[in-house]
């Protein structure tokens, strides 16, 4: 088999797309092999015209998982053929390719992605050709000098593998590199504004319960602002919304705290209005008291009247006097008993002092938000 030694020079990585899960890179691919038929005398090497490629045997190397690739041809085809006296051929190409890269965005934007560039023979199996790296990891150049907008190249290494296909076993070379996302941009664009919105919602705790327009305005404004921020953060990754990302979790936490501050005012204001209403006696209870007082007066008048005429032969029996119409009816008594029990049950769940709700919220909301932040950053940064 023909042994083909390869080396790569990564000129640039123009884009890394999370929505399409691929990256676009411009590479210089250099392949070396020896053809005994091309041995000649002397110590010189010759650079041949690129059009002679059609007359030579060249390996059928292709890029695995490539979506789009093209060979540069300005001003002529960017190909180099150099022939050495021992029959060694150097074949160099300048290629721009878009390669798929499966990304795990569950920790976005604190994620680290592992991408690959794989070279494989298309038609010649391992019995025909053998792929090797020219100098191991030193066969790859340019990655350490790359300056990317969102990523930093942490490390890279080369591998030699085989691809088992139905038609045979084919040699494969793998360049694997690790990309770590720069989080500073997302901290300034998303994390800091969302945190400030949560803190802004806490301002309502220092406003009195009677200031309904002020507290309602702060609550509704912060909720709407947080919703806009969440929509904006997801619009950049519209095709990856199926992922629950770390930034989505944080925005959800912030939205929950902002919405909780709005609900807290609703609870406090409702409790305050109920307490004010409880101080004034209801109209129904006043009517019942009046009915009871009239009944007692009539009963006492009848009793005194019976005592006054007790010395006569006329006997006044209480059975002859029907006071049922003057007293409360049975179903009205049942209604009153049930109403009293309901008031007692509601009393157990009624906040006795609504002003304490704001007092406790001033302490509990910031405390819980700090604890949630500690767990959030510890989990996504160290686990």
CSV table of C-alpha atoms in Angstrom, one decimal:
chain,number,residue,atom,x,y,z
A,1,UNK,CA,0.0,0.0,0.0
A,2,UNK,CA,1.0,3.6,-0.6
A,3,UNK,CA,1.8,5.5,2.6
A,4,UNK,CA,0.4,9.1,2.5
A,5,UNK,CA,1.7,11.6,5.1
A,6,UNK,CA,-0.5,14.6,5.7
A,7,UNK,CA,-0.2,18.0,7.4
A,8,UNK,CA,-2.7,20.8,7.9
A,9,UNK,CA,-2.4,24.5,8.2
A,10,UNK,CA,-5.6,26.2,9.5
A,11,UNK,CA,-5.7,29.6,7.9
A,12,UNK,CA,-8.9,30.8,9.4
A,13,UNK,CA,-12.2,29.7,11.0
A,14,UNK,CA,-14.6,32.3,9.6
A,15,UNK,CA,-17.8,31.2,11.4
A,16,UNK,CA,-19.1,28.8,14.0
A,17,UNK,CA,-22.9,28.4,13.8
A,18,UNK,CA,-24.8,27.0,16.8
A,19,UNK,CA,-28.1,27.1,14.9
A,20,UNK,CA,-26.7,25.0,12.0
A,21,UNK,CA,-24.2,23.2,14.2
A,22,UNK,CA,-21.3,23.6,11.8
A,23,UNK,CA,-18.1,25.6,11.3
A,24,UNK,CA,-16.5,27.0,8.2
A,25,UNK,CA,-12.7,26.9,7.9
A,26,UNK,CA,-10.1,27.6,5.3
A,27,UNK,CA,-7.3,25.0,5.4
A,28,UNK,CA,-4.1,24.2,3.5
A,29,UNK,CA,-4.0,20.5,3.0
A,30,UNK,CA,-0.6,19.0,2.2
A,31,UNK,CA,-0.1,15.4,1.2
A,32,UNK,CA,3.1,13.5,0.6
A,33,UNK,CA,3.6,10.1,-0.9
A,34,UNK,CA,6.3,8.3,-3.0
A,35,UNK,CA,5.7,7.1,-6.5
A,36,UNK,CA,8.7,4.9,-7.7
A,37,UNK,CA,7.8,5.6,-11.3
A,38,UNK,CA,8.8,9.2,-10.9
A,39,UNK,CA,12.4,8.7,-9.6
A,40,UNK,CA,15.0,10.7,-11.4
A,41,UNK,CA,18.7,11.4,-11.0
A,42,UNK,CA,19.9,14.5,-9.2
A,43,UNK,CA,19.2,16.3,-5.9
A,44,UNK,CA,16.9,19.0,-7.2
A,45,UNK,CA,13.1,19.2,-6.9
A,46,UNK,CA,10.7,20.6,-9.5
A,47,UNK,CA,7.5,22.5,-9.1
A,48,UNK,CA,5.2,21.3,-11.8
A,49,UNK,CA,2.2,23.1,-13.4
A,50,UNK,CA,-1.0,22.3,-11.6
A,51,UNK,CA,-2.5,21.1,-14.9
A,52,UNK,CA,-0.3,18.1,-14.7
A,53,UNK,CA,-2.4,16.7,-11.9
A,54,UNK,CA,-4.6,15.1,-14.5
A,55,UNK,CA,-1.5,13.0,-15.6
A,56,UNK,CA,-0.5,11.9,-12.1
A,57,UNK,CA,-1.9,9.5,-9.6
A,58,UNK,CA,-3.2,11.4,-6.6
A,59,UNK,CA,-5.1,10.1,-3.5
A,60,UNK,CA,-8.9,10.5,-3.4
A,61,UNK,CA,-8.9,12.2,0.0
A,62,UNK,CA,-12.2,13.8,1.1
A,63,UNK,CA,-13.5,15.6,4.2
A,64,UNK,CA,-15.9,13.6,6.2
A,65,UNK,CA,-19.1,15.4,7.3
A,66,UNK,CA,-18.5,18.2,5.0
A,67,UNK,CA,-21.6,20.1,4.0
A,68,UNK,CA,-20.0,22.5,1.4
A,69,UNK,CA,-16.5,22.7,0.1
A,70,UNK,CA,-14.7,24.4,-2.7
A,71,UNK,CA,-11.1,24.7,-4.0
A,72,UNK,CA,-9.9,28.3,-4.5
A,73,UNK,CA,-9.2,29.2,-8.1
A,74,UNK,CA,-8.2,32.9,-7.9
A,75,UNK,CA,-6.3,33.8,-10.0
A,76,UNK,CA,-5.7,30.1,-10.9
A,77,UNK,CA,-6.5,26.9,-9.1
A,78,UNK,CA,-4.7,27.0,-5.8
A,79,UNK,CA,-2.9,23.7,-6.1
A,80,UNK,CA,0.8,22.9,-5.7
A,81,UNK,CA,2.7,19.9,-7.1
A,82,UNK,CA,6.4,19.5,-6.2
A,83,UNK,CA,8.4,16.5,-7.4
A,84,UNK,CA,11.5,15.3,-5.6
A,85,UNK,CA,14.3,13.1,-7.0
A,86,UNK,CA,13.4,10.1,-4.9
A,87,UNK,CA,9.9,10.0,-6.4
A,88,UNK,CA,8.3,11.9,-3.5
A,89,UNK,CA,5.3,14.1,-4.4
A,90,UNK,CA,4.1,17.1,-2.4
A,91,UNK,CA,0.5,17.9,-3.3
A,92,UNK,CA,-1.0,21.0,-1.6
A,93,UNK,CA,-4.5,22.4,-1.8
A,94,UNK,CA,-6.2,25.5,-0.5
A,95,UNK,CA,-9.8,24.5,0.6
A,96,UNK,CA,-12.7,26.3,2.3
A,97,UNK,CA,-15.1,23.8,3.8
A,98,UNK,CA,-18.2,23.9,6.1
A,99,UNK,CA,-18.1,20.9,8.4
A,100,UNK,CA,-20.8,19.6,10.7
A,101,UNK,CA,-20.0,19.8,14.4
A,102,UNK,CA,-22.4,18.2,16.9
A,103,UNK,CA,-22.8,20.6,19.8
A,104,UNK,CA,-24.2,20.2,23.3
A,105,UNK,CA,-25.8,23.6,24.2
A,106,UNK,CA,-27.1,22.6,27.6
A,107,UNK,CA,-24.5,24.8,29.2
A,108,UNK,CA,-24.7,27.7,26.7
A,109,UNK,CA,-23.1,30.2,27.1
A,110,UNK,CA,-20.7,28.5,29.5
A,111,UNK,CA,-20.2,25.6,27.2
A,112,UNK,CA,-17.1,23.9,25.6
A,113,UNK,CA,-17.5,22.3,22.2
A,114,UNK,CA,-15.4,19.6,20.7
A,115,UNK,CA,-15.3,19.7,16.9
A,116,UNK,CA,-13.5,17.5,14.4
A,117,UNK,CA,-11.9,17.7,11.0
A,118,UNK,CA,-11.7,14.2,9.5
A,119,UNK,CA,-9.8,13.1,6.3
A,120,UNK,CA,-10.6,9.8,4.7
A,121,UNK,CA,-9.9,7.9,1.5
A,122,UNK,CA,-13.0,7.6,-0.7
A,123,UNK,CA,-12.3,4.6,-2.9
A,124,UNK,CA,-8.9,3.1,-1.8
A,125,UNK,CA,-9.2,0.9,1.3
A,126,UNK,CA,-6.4,0.2,3.8
A,127,UNK,CA,-5.0,-2.5,1.5
A,128,UNK,CA,-4.3,0.2,-1.1
A,129,UNK,CA,-3.3,3.3,1.0
A,130,UNK,CA,-2.2,4.1,4.5
A,131,UNK,CA,-2.9,7.6,6.0
A,132,UNK,CA,-0.5,9.0,8.6
A,133,UNK,CA,0.2,12.3,10.1
A,134,UNK,CA,3.6,13.8,9.0
A,135,UNK,CA,4.7,14.8,12.5
A,136,UNK,CA,1.9,13.9,15.0
A,137,UNK,CA,0.4,16.9,16.7
A,138,UNK,CA,3.1,19.1,15.1
A,139,UNK,CA,1.5,18.3,11.7
A,140,UNK,CA,-1.2,20.9,12.5
A,141,UNK,CA,-0.5,24.6,12.5
A,142,UNK,CA,-2.5,27.8,12.8
A,143,UNK,CA,-5.0,26.8,15.5
A,144,UNK,CA,-2.9,28.4,18.3
A,145,UNK,CA,-2.9,31.7,16.4
A,146,UNK,CA,-6.6,31.9,15.6
A,147,UNK,CA,-8.6,34.8,17.1
A,148,UNK,CA,-12.3,34.0,17.2
A,149,UNK,CA,-15.1,36.3,18.2
A,150,UNK,CA,-16.8,34.0,20.7
A,151,UNK,CA,-14.4,31.1,21.2
A,152,UNK,CA,-10.9,30.3,22.4
A,153,UNK,CA,-9.1,27.2,21.2
A,154,UNK,CA,-8.2,25.4,24.4
A,155,UNK,CA,-6.3,22.3,23.0
A,156,UNK,CA,-6.2,20.0,19.9
A,157,UNK,CA,-4.8,16.7,19.1
A,158,UNK,CA,-4.5,14.3,16.2
A,159,UNK,CA,-5.7,10.7,15.8
A,160,UNK,CA,-5.3,7.9,13.3
A,161,UNK,CA,-8.4,5.7,12.9
A,162,UNK,CA,-10.2,3.5,10.4
A,163,UNK,CA,-13.7,3.7,9.0
A,164,UNK,CA,-15.6,0.5,8.7
A,165,UNK,CA,-17.9,0.6,5.7
A,166,UNK,CA,-19.9,-2.0,3.8
A,167,UNK,CA,-17.4,-1.9,1.0
A,168,UNK,CA,-14.3,-2.3,3.2
A,169,UNK,CA,-12.1,-0.6,5.8
A,170,UNK,CA,-10.8,2.8,4.9
A,171,UNK,CA,-8.0,4.8,6.6
A,172,UNK,CA,-9.0,8.0,8.4
A,173,UNK,CA,-7.1,10.9,10.0
A,174,UNK,CA,-8.8,13.0,12.7
A,175,UNK,CA,-8.0,16.4,14.0
A,176,UNK,CA,-10.0,17.1,17.2
A,177,UNK,CA,-10.0,20.6,18.8
A,178,UNK,CA,-11.7,22.0,21.8
A,179,UNK,CA,-13.4,25.4,21.7
A,180,UNK,CA,-14.3,27.3,24.9
A,181,UNK,CA,-16.9,30.1,24.6
A,182,UNK,CA,-16.0,33.5,25.9
A,183,UNK,CA,-18.7,34.3,28.5
A,184,UNK,CA,-17.9,38.0,29.1
A,185,UNK,CA,-20.1,39.2,26.2
A,186,UNK,CA,-23.1,37.3,27.5
A,187,UNK,CA,-22.5,38.6,31.0
A,188,UNK,CA,-22.7,42.2,29.8
A,189,UNK,CA,-25.5,41.6,27.3
A,190,UNK,CA,-27.9,39.3,29.3
A,191,UNK,CA,-26.9,38.4,32.8
A,192,UNK,CA,-26.2,41.9,34.1
A,193,UNK,CA,-29.5,43.4,32.7
A,194,UNK,CA,-31.6,40.6,33.9
A,195,UNK,CA,-30.1,40.8,37.4
A,196,UNK,CA,-30.7,44.6,37.5
A,197,UNK,CA,-34.3,44.0,36.5
A,198,UNK,CA,-34.7,41.7,39.4
A,199,UNK,CA,-33.2,44.3,41.8
A,200,UNK,CA,-35.5,46.9,40.3
A,201,UNK,CA,-38.6,44.9,41.1
A,202,UNK,CA,-37.5,44.9,44.8
A,203,UNK,CA,-37.9,48.7,44.9
A,204,UNK,CA,-41.7,48.2,45.2
A,205,UNK,CA,-41.1,46.7,48.7
A,206,UNK,CA,-40.2,50.2,50.0
A,207,UNK,CA,-43.3,51.8,48.6
A,208,UNK,CA,-46.4,51.9,50.7
A,209,UNK,CA,-49.4,49.7,50.0
A,210,UNK,CA,-51.6,52.6,49.3
A,211,UNK,CA,-49.5,53.7,46.3
A,212,UNK,CA,-51.3,51.3,43.9
A,213,UNK,CA,-50.2,53.0,40.6
A,214,UNK,CA,-46.5,53.2,41.5
A,215,UNK,CA,-46.2,49.6,42.6
A,216,UNK,CA,-48.3,48.2,39.8
A,217,UNK,CA,-46.3,50.2,37.2
A,218,UNK,CA,-42.9,48.9,38.6
A,219,UNK,CA,-44.2,45.3,38.6
A,220,UNK,CA,-45.7,45.3,35.1
A,221,UNK,CA,-42.8,47.2,33.6
A,222,UNK,CA,-40.2,44.8,35.0
A,223,UNK,CA,-42.2,41.8,33.8
A,224,UNK,CA,-42.5,43.2,30.3
A,225,UNK,CA,-38.8,44.1,30.2
A,226,UNK,CA,-37.8,40.7,31.3
A,227,UNK,CA,-40.0,39.1,28.7
A,228,UNK,CA,-38.4,41.2,26.0
A,229,UNK,CA,-35.0,40.2,27.2
A,230,UNK,CA,-35.9,36.5,27.1
A,231,UNK,CA,-37.2,36.8,23.6
A,232,UNK,CA,-34.1,38.6,22.4
A,233,UNK,CA,-31.8,36.0,23.9
A,234,UNK,CA,-33.6,33.2,22.2
A,235,UNK,CA,-33.9,34.9,18.8
A,236,UNK,CA,-30.2,34.4,18.1
A,237,UNK,CA,-30.6,30.6,18.4
A,238,UNK,CA,-34.0,30.3,16.8
A,239,UNK,CA,-33.2,26.8,15.4
A,240,UNK,CA,-32.0,25.4,18.7
A,241,UNK,CA,-34.9,26.3,20.9
A,242,UNK,CA,-35.4,22.6,21.7
A,243,UNK,CA,-32.4,22.8,24.0
A,244,UNK,CA,-32.9,24.0,27.6
A,245,UNK,CA,-29.8,26.1,27.9
A,246,UNK,CA,-28.1,27.5,31.0
A,247,UNK,CA,-29.0,31.1,29.9
A,248,UNK,CA,-32.7,30.0,29.6
A,249,UNK,CA,-32.6,28.7,33.2
A,250,UNK,CA,-31.1,31.9,34.5
A,251,UNK,CA,-33.7,34.1,32.7
A,252,UNK,CA,-36.4,31.8,33.9
A,253,UNK,CA,-35.2,32.3,37.5
A,254,UNK,CA,-35.1,36.1,37.1
A,255,UNK,CA,-38.6,36.1,35.6
A,256,UNK,CA,-39.9,34.0,38.5
A,257,UNK,CA,-38.5,36.5,41.0
A,258,UNK,CA,-39.9,39.5,39.2
A,259,UNK,CA,-43.3,37.9,38.8
A,260,UNK,CA,-43.2,36.9,42.5
A,261,UNK,CA,-42.6,40.5,43.5
A,262,UNK,CA,-45.7,41.5,41.5
A,263,UNK,CA,-47.8,38.7,43.2
A,264,UNK,CA,-46.5,39.7,46.6
A,265,UNK,CA,-48.0,43.2,46.2
A,266,UNK,CA,-51.3,41.7,45.0
A,267,UNK,CA,-51.4,39.5,48.2
A,268,UNK,CA,-50.4,42.3,50.5
A,269,UNK,CA,-52.9,44.8,49.0
A,270,UNK,CA,-55.7,42.2,49.1
A,271,UNK,CA,-55.0,41.4,52.8
A,272,UNK,CA,-54.9,45.1,53.6
A,273,UNK,CA,-58.3,45.7,52.0
A,274,UNK,CA,-59.8,42.7,53.7
A,275,UNK,CA,-58.6,44.0,57.1
A,276,UNK,CA,-60.1,47.4,56.5
A,277,UNK,CA,-63.4,45.8,55.5
A,278,UNK,CA,-63.4,43.6,58.7
A,279,UNK,CA,-63.3,46.7,60.9
A,280,UNK,CA,-66.7,48.0,59.7
A,281,UNK,CA,-69.7,45.7,60.6
A,282,UNK,CA,-71.5,44.3,57.6
A,283,UNK,CA,-75.0,45.4,56.8
A,284,UNK,CA,-76.4,41.9,57.1
A,285,UNK,CA,-75.0,41.5,60.5
A,286,UNK,CA,-76.6,44.8,61.5
A,287,UNK,CA,-80.0,43.7,60.3
A,288,UNK,CA,-79.7,40.5,62.2
A,289,UNK,CA,-78.9,42.4,65.4
A,290,UNK,CA,-81.8,44.6,64.8
A,291,UNK,CA,-84.1,41.6,64.3
A,292,UNK,CA,-82.8,39.9,67.5
A,293,UNK,CA,-83.2,43.1,69.5
A,294,UNK,CA,-86.9,43.6,68.3
A,295,UNK,CA,-87.6,40.0,69.1
A,296,UNK,CA,-86.2,40.3,72.7
A,297,UNK,CA,-88.1,43.5,73.2
A,298,UNK,CA,-91.4,41.9,72.2
A,299,UNK,CA,-90.8,38.8,74.3
A,300,UNK,CA,-90.0,40.9,77.4
A,301,UNK,CA,-93.1,43.0,76.8
A,302,UNK,CA,-95.3,39.9,76.6
A,303,UNK,CA,-93.8,38.5,79.8
A,304,UNK,CA,-94.3,41.7,81.7
A,305,UNK,CA,-97.9,41.8,80.4
A,306,UNK,CA,-98.6,38.3,81.6
A,307,UNK,CA,-97.4,39.2,85.1
A,308,UNK,CA,-99.7,42.2,85.3
A,309,UNK,CA,-102.9,40.2,84.6
A,310,UNK,CA,-101.9,37.1,86.6
A,311,UNK,CA,-104.3,38.1,89.4
A,312,UNK,CA,-107.4,37.8,87.2
A,313,UNK,CA,-109.2,34.6,86.3
A,314,UNK,CA,-108.0,35.0,82.8
A,315,UNK,CA,-105.2,32.6,82.1
A,316,UNK,CA,-102.8,33.5,79.4
A,317,UNK,CA,-100.9,30.6,78.1
A,318,UNK,CA,-97.8,31.1,76.3
A,319,UNK,CA,-98.9,28.3,74.0
A,320,UNK,CA,-101.7,30.6,72.7
A,321,UNK,CA,-99.1,33.2,71.6
A,322,UNK,CA,-97.1,32.2,68.6
A,323,UNK,CA,-93.8,34.0,68.5
A,324,UNK,CA,-92.3,31.9,65.7
A,325,UNK,CA,-93.0,34.7,63.2
A,326,UNK,CA,-91.2,37.1,65.4
A,327,UNK,CA,-88.0,35.0,65.8
A,328,UNK,CA,-85.5,34.1,63.3
A,329,UNK,CA,-86.3,31.2,61.0
A,330,UNK,CA,-84.3,27.9,61.2
A,331,UNK,CA,-82.6,28.1,57.9
A,332,UNK,CA,-81.5,31.7,58.7
A,333,UNK,CA,-79.9,30.4,61.9
A,334,UNK,CA,-78.1,27.7,59.9
A,335,UNK,CA,-76.8,30.3,57.4
A,336,UNK,CA,-75.4,32.4,60.2
A,337,UNK,CA,-73.7,29.4,61.8
A,338,UNK,CA,-72.1,28.4,58.5
A,339,UNK,CA,-71.1,32.0,57.8
A,340,UNK,CA,-69.3,32.2,61.2
A,341,UNK,CA,-67.5,29.0,60.6
A,342,UNK,CA,-66.4,30.2,57.1
A,343,UNK,CA,-65.1,33.4,58.6
A,344,UNK,CA,-63.1,31.4,61.1
A,345,UNK,CA,-61.6,29.2,58.4
A,346,UNK,CA,-60.7,32.3,56.3
A,347,UNK,CA,-59.2,33.9,59.4
A,348,UNK,CA,-56.6,31.2,59.7
A,349,UNK,CA,-55.3,32.1,56.2
A,350,UNK,CA,-55.7,35.8,56.5
A,351,UNK,CA,-52.6,37.9,57.1
A,352,UNK,CA,-53.2,39.8,60.3
A,353,UNK,CA,-50.7,42.5,59.5
A,354,UNK,CA,-50.2,43.1,55.8
A,355,UNK,CA,-47.3,45.5,56.3
A,356,UNK,CA,-45.2,42.6,57.5
A,357,UNK,CA,-45.4,41.1,54.1
A,358,UNK,CA,-43.3,43.9,52.6
A,359,UNK,CA,-41.0,43.7,55.7
A,360,UNK,CA,-40.2,40.1,55.2
A,361,UNK,CA,-40.0,40.4,51.4
A,362,UNK,CA,-37.2,43.0,51.8
A,363,UNK,CA,-35.1,40.3,53.4
A,364,UNK,CA,-36.3,37.0,51.8
A,365,UNK,CA,-36.3,38.0,48.1
A,366,UNK,CA,-32.6,39.1,48.0
A,367,UNK,CA,-31.6,36.2,50.2
A,368,UNK,CA,-33.2,33.6,48.1
A,369,UNK,CA,-31.9,35.2,44.9
A,370,UNK,CA,-28.3,35.1,46.2
A,371,UNK,CA,-28.7,31.5,47.2
A,372,UNK,CA,-30.1,30.5,43.8
A,373,UNK,CA,-27.2,32.4,42.1
A,374,UNK,CA,-24.6,30.5,44.1
A,375,UNK,CA,-26.1,27.1,43.2
A,376,UNK,CA,-26.5,28.2,39.6
A,377,UNK,CA,-23.0,29.3,39.0
A,378,UNK,CA,-21.5,26.5,41.0
A,379,UNK,CA,-23.4,23.9,39.0
A,380,UNK,CA,-22.7,25.3,35.5
A,381,UNK,CA,-19.1,26.2,36.1
A,382,UNK,CA,-17.8,23.3,38.0
A,383,UNK,CA,-20.1,20.4,37.2
